[in-house]
Amino acid sequence: MKGEIKVNEKKFSALARRLVAEHSNEVNPNHQITPDDVYIVWMCKTLQNSKAMLSTPVPDTRYYEVTYNGDKEEAYLDAYVKEKNNCFEVKE
């Protein structure tokens, strides 16, 4: 990763989608996707750092977080699997 990119929003978005697609294809060999299939749910940039939360149409309940550390010029990929979904009634 070092020296690969000087991150702006467009380059980070492309990097995050590529990393997620590659990981998803590794863990789901029967359901291959491209970076164009990955969608960004949330993204922000603070100073030289960027973070995005992403998902895919693959029905494996995985959710992804990609972080770019601008000081170290490194990107990190975290993958999560939904464990539970509870509904709570909230009345005022």
mmCIF file with all atom_site columns, C-alpha atoms in Angstrom:
data_model
loop_
_atom_site.group_PDB
_atom_site.id
_atom_site.type_symbol
_atom_site.label_atom_id
_atom_site.label_alt_id
_atom_site.label_comp_id
_atom_site.label_asym_id
_atom_site.label_entity_id
_atom_site.label_seq_id
_atom_site.pdbx_PDB_ins_code
_atom_site.Cartn_x
_atom_site.Cartn_y
_atom_site.Cartn_z
_atom_site.occupancy
_atom_site.B_iso_or_equiv
_atom_site.pdbx_formal_charge
_atom_site.auth_seq_id
_atom_site.auth_comp_id
_atom_site.auth_asym_id
_atom_site.auth_atom_id
_atom_site.pdbx_PDB_model_num
ATOM 1  C CA . MET A 1 1  ? 0.000   0.000   0.000  1.00 0.00 ? 1  MET A CA 1
ATOM 2  C CA . LYS A 1 2  ? 2.776   2.491   0.824  1.00 0.00 ? 2  LYS A CA 1
ATOM 3  C CA . GLY A 1 3  ? 3.128   5.154   -1.824 1.00 0.00 ? 3  GLY A CA 1
ATOM 4  C CA . GLU A 1 4  ? 0.250   3.645   -3.816 1.00 0.00 ? 4  GLU A CA 1
ATOM 5  C CA . ILE A 1 5  ? -1.999  6.682   -3.579 1.00 0.00 ? 5  ILE A CA 1
ATOM 6  C CA . LYS A 1 6  ? -2.266  10.145  -2.179 1.00 0.00 ? 6  LYS A CA 1
ATOM 7  C CA . VAL A 1 7  ? -5.830  9.820   -1.043 1.00 0.00 ? 7  VAL A CA 1
ATOM 8  C CA . ASN A 1 8  ? -8.626  12.039  -2.170 1.00 0.00 ? 8  ASN A CA 1
ATOM 9  C CA . GLU A 1 9  ? -12.291 11.059  -1.962 1.00 0.00 ? 9  GLU A CA 1
ATOM 10 C CA . LYS A 1 10 ? -12.404 9.471   -5.413 1.00 0.00 ? 10 LYS A CA 1
ATOM 11 C CA . LYS A 1 11 ? -9.224  7.413   -4.951 1.00 0.00 ? 11 LYS A CA 1
ATOM 12 C CA . PHE A 1 12 ? -10.186 6.300   -1.451 1.00 0.00 ? 12 PHE A CA 1
ATOM 13 C CA . SER A 1 13 ? -13.633 5.249   -2.644 1.00 0.00 ? 13 SER A CA 1
ATOM 14 C CA . ALA A 1 14 ? -12.078 3.157   -5.429 1.00 0.00 ? 14 ALA A CA 1
ATOM 15 C CA . LEU A 1 15 ? -9.510  1.624   -3.053 1.00 0.00 ? 15 LEU A CA 1
ATOM 16 C CA . ALA A 1 16 ? -12.151 0.737   -0.452 1.00 0.00 ? 16 ALA A CA 1
ATOM 17 C CA . ARG A 1 17 ? -14.430 -0.875  -3.029 1.00 0.00 ? 17 ARG A CA 1
ATOM 18 C CA . ARG A 1 18 ? -11.555 -2.870  -4.505 1.00 0.00 ? 18 ARG A CA 1
ATOM 19 C CA . LEU A 1 19 ? -10.402 -4.150  -1.095 1.00 0.00 ? 19 LEU A CA 1
ATOM 20 C CA . VAL A 1 20 ? -13.937 -5.205  -0.152 1.00 0.00 ? 20 VAL A CA 1
ATOM 21 C CA . ALA A 1 21 ? -14.551 -6.932  -3.498 1.00 0.00 ? 21 ALA A CA 1
ATOM 22 C CA . GLU A 1 22 ? -11.265 -8.836  -3.229 1.00 0.00 ? 22 GLU A CA 1
ATOM 23 C CA . HIS A 1 23 ? -12.017 -9.975  0.322  1.00 0.00 ? 23 HIS A CA 1
ATOM 24 C CA . SER A 1 24 ? -15.601 -10.916 -0.499 1.00 0.00 ? 24 SER A CA 1
ATOM 25 C CA . ASN A 1 25 ? -14.427 -12.975 -3.484 1.00 0.00 ? 25 ASN A CA 1
ATOM 26 C CA . GLU A 1 26 ? -11.933 -14.828 -1.253 1.00 0.00 ? 26 GLU A CA 1
ATOM 27 C CA . VAL A 1 27 ? -14.554 -15.818 1.325  1.00 0.00 ? 27 VAL A CA 1
ATOM 28 C CA . ASN A 1 28 ? -17.388 -16.356 -1.203 1.00 0.00 ? 28 ASN A CA 1
ATOM 29 C CA . PRO A 1 29 ? -15.810 -18.193 -4.150 1.00 0.00 ? 29 PRO A CA 1
ATOM 30 C CA . ASN A 1 30 ? -19.238 -19.107 -5.561 1.00 0.00 ? 30 ASN A CA 1
ATOM 31 C CA . HIS A 1 31 ? -20.482 -15.499 -5.551 1.00 0.00 ? 31 HIS A CA 1
ATOM 32 C CA . GLN A 1 32 ? -17.881 -13.337 -7.312 1.00 0.00 ? 32 GLN A CA 1
ATOM 33 C CA . ILE A 1 33 ? -18.356 -9.558  -7.436 1.00 0.00 ? 33 ILE A CA 1
ATOM 34 C CA . THR A 1 34 ? -16.527 -6.549  -8.843 1.00 0.00 ? 34 THR A CA 1
ATOM 35 C CA . PRO A 1 35 ? -15.745 -3.242  -7.113 1.00 0.00 ? 35 PRO A CA 1
ATOM 36 C CA . ASP A 1 36 ? -18.747 -1.783  -8.961 1.00 0.00 ? 36 ASP A CA 1
ATOM 37 C CA . ASP A 1 37 ? -20.995 -4.140  -6.957 1.00 0.00 ? 37 ASP A CA 1
ATOM 38 C CA . VAL A 1 38 ? -19.744 -2.737  -3.629 1.00 0.00 ? 38 VAL A CA 1
ATOM 39 C CA . TYR A 1 39 ? -21.623 0.220   -2.206 1.00 0.00 ? 39 TYR A CA 1
ATOM 40 C CA . ILE A 1 40 ? -20.566 2.799   0.339  1.00 0.00 ? 40 ILE A CA 1
ATOM 41 C CA . VAL A 1 41 ? -22.983 3.260   3.217  1.00 0.00 ? 41 VAL A CA 1
ATOM 42 C CA . TRP A 1 42 ? -20.986 6.024   4.934  1.00 0.00 ? 42 TRP A CA 1
ATOM 43 C CA . MET A 1 43 ? -17.652 7.757   4.321  1.00 0.00 ? 43 MET A CA 1
ATOM 44 C CA . CYS A 1 44 ? -15.681 10.604  5.869  1.00 0.00 ? 44 CYS A CA 1
ATOM 45 C CA . LYS A 1 45 ? -12.272 12.245  5.674  1.00 0.00 ? 45 LYS A CA 1
ATOM 46 C CA . THR A 1 46 ? -10.599 13.948  8.611  1.00 0.00 ? 46 THR A CA 1
ATOM 47 C CA . LEU A 1 47 ? -7.252  15.592  7.953  1.00 0.00 ? 47 LEU A CA 1
ATOM 48 C CA . GLN A 1 48 ? -5.168  12.946  6.133  1.00 0.00 ? 48 GLN A CA 1
ATOM 49 C CA . ASN A 1 49 ? -7.313  9.980   7.253  1.00 0.00 ? 49 ASN A CA 1
ATOM 50 C CA . SER A 1 50 ? -10.360 8.425   5.602  1.00 0.00 ? 50 SER A CA 1
ATOM 51 C CA . LYS A 1 51 ? -12.923 5.873   6.732  1.00 0.00 ? 51 LYS A CA 1
ATOM 52 C CA . ALA A 1 52 ? -15.795 4.140   4.951  1.00 0.00 ? 52 ALA A CA 1
ATOM 53 C CA . MET A 1 53 ? -18.450 1.602   5.835  1.00 0.00 ? 53 MET A CA 1
ATOM 54 C CA . LEU A 1 54 ? -19.386 -0.615  2.924  1.00 0.00 ? 54 LEU A CA 1
ATOM 55 C CA . SER A 1 55 ? -21.594 -3.541  1.967  1.00 0.00 ? 55 SER A CA 1
ATOM 56 C CA . THR A 1 56 ? -22.221 -5.843  -0.974 1.00 0.00 ? 56 THR A CA 1
ATOM 57 C CA . PRO A 1 57 ? -25.189 -7.643  -2.525 1.00 0.00 ? 57 PRO A CA 1
ATOM 58 C CA . VAL A 1 58 ? -23.684 -10.968 -1.398 1.00 0.00 ? 58 VAL A CA 1
ATOM 59 C CA . PRO A 1 59 ? -26.145 -12.627 1.027  1.00 0.00 ? 59 PRO A CA 1
ATOM 60 C CA . ASP A 1 60 ? -23.538 -13.412 3.711  1.00 0.00 ? 60 ASP A CA 1
ATOM 61 C CA . THR A 1 61 ? -24.528 -10.598 6.157  1.00 0.00 ? 61 THR A CA 1
ATOM 62 C CA . ARG A 1 62 ? -20.989 -9.165  6.084  1.00 0.00 ? 62 ARG A CA 1
ATOM 63 C CA . TYR A 1 63 ? -20.401 -5.488  6.646  1.00 0.00 ? 63 TYR A CA 1
ATOM 64 C CA . TYR A 1 64 ? -17.052 -3.835  5.974  1.00 0.00 ? 64 TYR A CA 1
ATOM 65 C CA . GLU A 1 65 ? -15.036 -0.939  7.323  1.00 0.00 ? 65 GLU A CA 1
ATOM 66 C CA . VAL A 1 66 ? -12.024 0.430   5.442  1.00 0.00 ? 66 VAL A CA 1
ATOM 67 C CA . THR A 1 67 ? -9.716  2.939   7.117  1.00 0.00 ? 67 THR A CA 1
ATOM 68 C CA . TYR A 1 68 ? -6.862  4.807   5.455  1.00 0.00 ? 68 TYR A CA 1
ATOM 69 C CA . ASN A 1 69 ? -4.081  6.093   7.730  1.00 0.00 ? 69 ASN A CA 1
ATOM 70 C CA . GLY A 1 70 ? -2.526  8.992   5.857  1.00 0.00 ? 70 GLY A CA 1
ATOM 71 C CA . ASP A 1 71 ? 0.461   9.251   8.210  1.00 0.00 ? 71 ASP A CA 1
ATOM 72 C CA . LYS A 1 72 ? 1.544   5.686   7.501  1.00 0.00 ? 72 LYS A CA 1
ATOM 73 C CA . GLU A 1 73 ? 0.016   5.425   4.012  1.00 0.00 ? 73 GLU A CA 1
ATOM 74 C CA . GLU A 1 74 ? -1.709  2.191   5.049  1.00 0.00 ? 74 GLU A CA 1
ATOM 75 C CA . ALA A 1 75 ? -5.236  0.906   4.582  1.00 0.00 ? 75 ALA A CA 1
ATOM 76 C CA . TYR A 1 76 ? -7.024  -1.448  6.962  1.00 0.00 ? 76 TYR A CA 1
ATOM 77 C CA . LEU A 1 77 ? -9.998  -3.688  6.182  1.00 0.00 ? 77 LEU A CA 1
ATOM 78 C CA . ASP A 1 78 ? -12.323 -4.933  8.915  1.00 0.00 ? 78 ASP A CA 1
ATOM 79 C CA . ALA A 1 79 ? -15.095 -7.413  8.104  1.00 0.00 ? 79 ALA A CA 1
ATOM 80 C CA . TYR A 1 80 ? -18.051 -8.008  10.392 1.00 0.00 ? 80 TYR A CA 1
ATOM 81 C CA . VAL A 1 81 ? -20.825 -10.596 10.320 1.00 0.00 ? 81 VAL A CA 1
ATOM 82 C CA . LYS A 1 82 ? -24.222 -9.623  11.674 1.00 0.00 ? 82 LYS A CA 1
ATOM 83 C CA . GLU A 1 83 ? -24.862 -11.624 14.797 1.00 0.00 ? 83 GLU A CA 1
ATOM 84 C CA . LYS A 1 84 ? -28.224 -10.337 15.887 1.00 0.00 ? 84 LYS A CA 1
ATOM 85 C CA . ASN A 1 85 ? -31.012 -7.952  14.932 1.00 0.00 ? 85 ASN A CA 1
ATOM 86 C CA . ASN A 1 86 ? -33.409 -7.072  17.734 1.00 0.00 ? 86 ASN A CA 1
ATOM 87 C CA . CYS A 1 87 ? -36.417 -4.793  17.483 1.00 0.00 ? 87 CYS A CA 1
ATOM 88 C CA . PHE A 1 88 ? -37.207 -2.529  20.445 1.00 0.00 ? 88 PHE A CA 1
ATOM 89 C CA . GLU A 1 89 ? -40.431 -0.573  20.698 1.00 0.00 ? 89 GLU A CA 1
ATOM 90 C CA . VAL A 1 90 ? -39.778 3.013   21.731 1.00 0.00 ? 90 VAL A CA 1
ATOM 91 C CA . LYS A 1 91 ? -42.687 5.109   22.961 1.00 0.00 ? 91 LYS A CA 1
ATOM 92 C CA . GLU A 1 92 ? -42.512 8.655   24.212 1.00 0.00 ? 92 GLU A CA 1
#
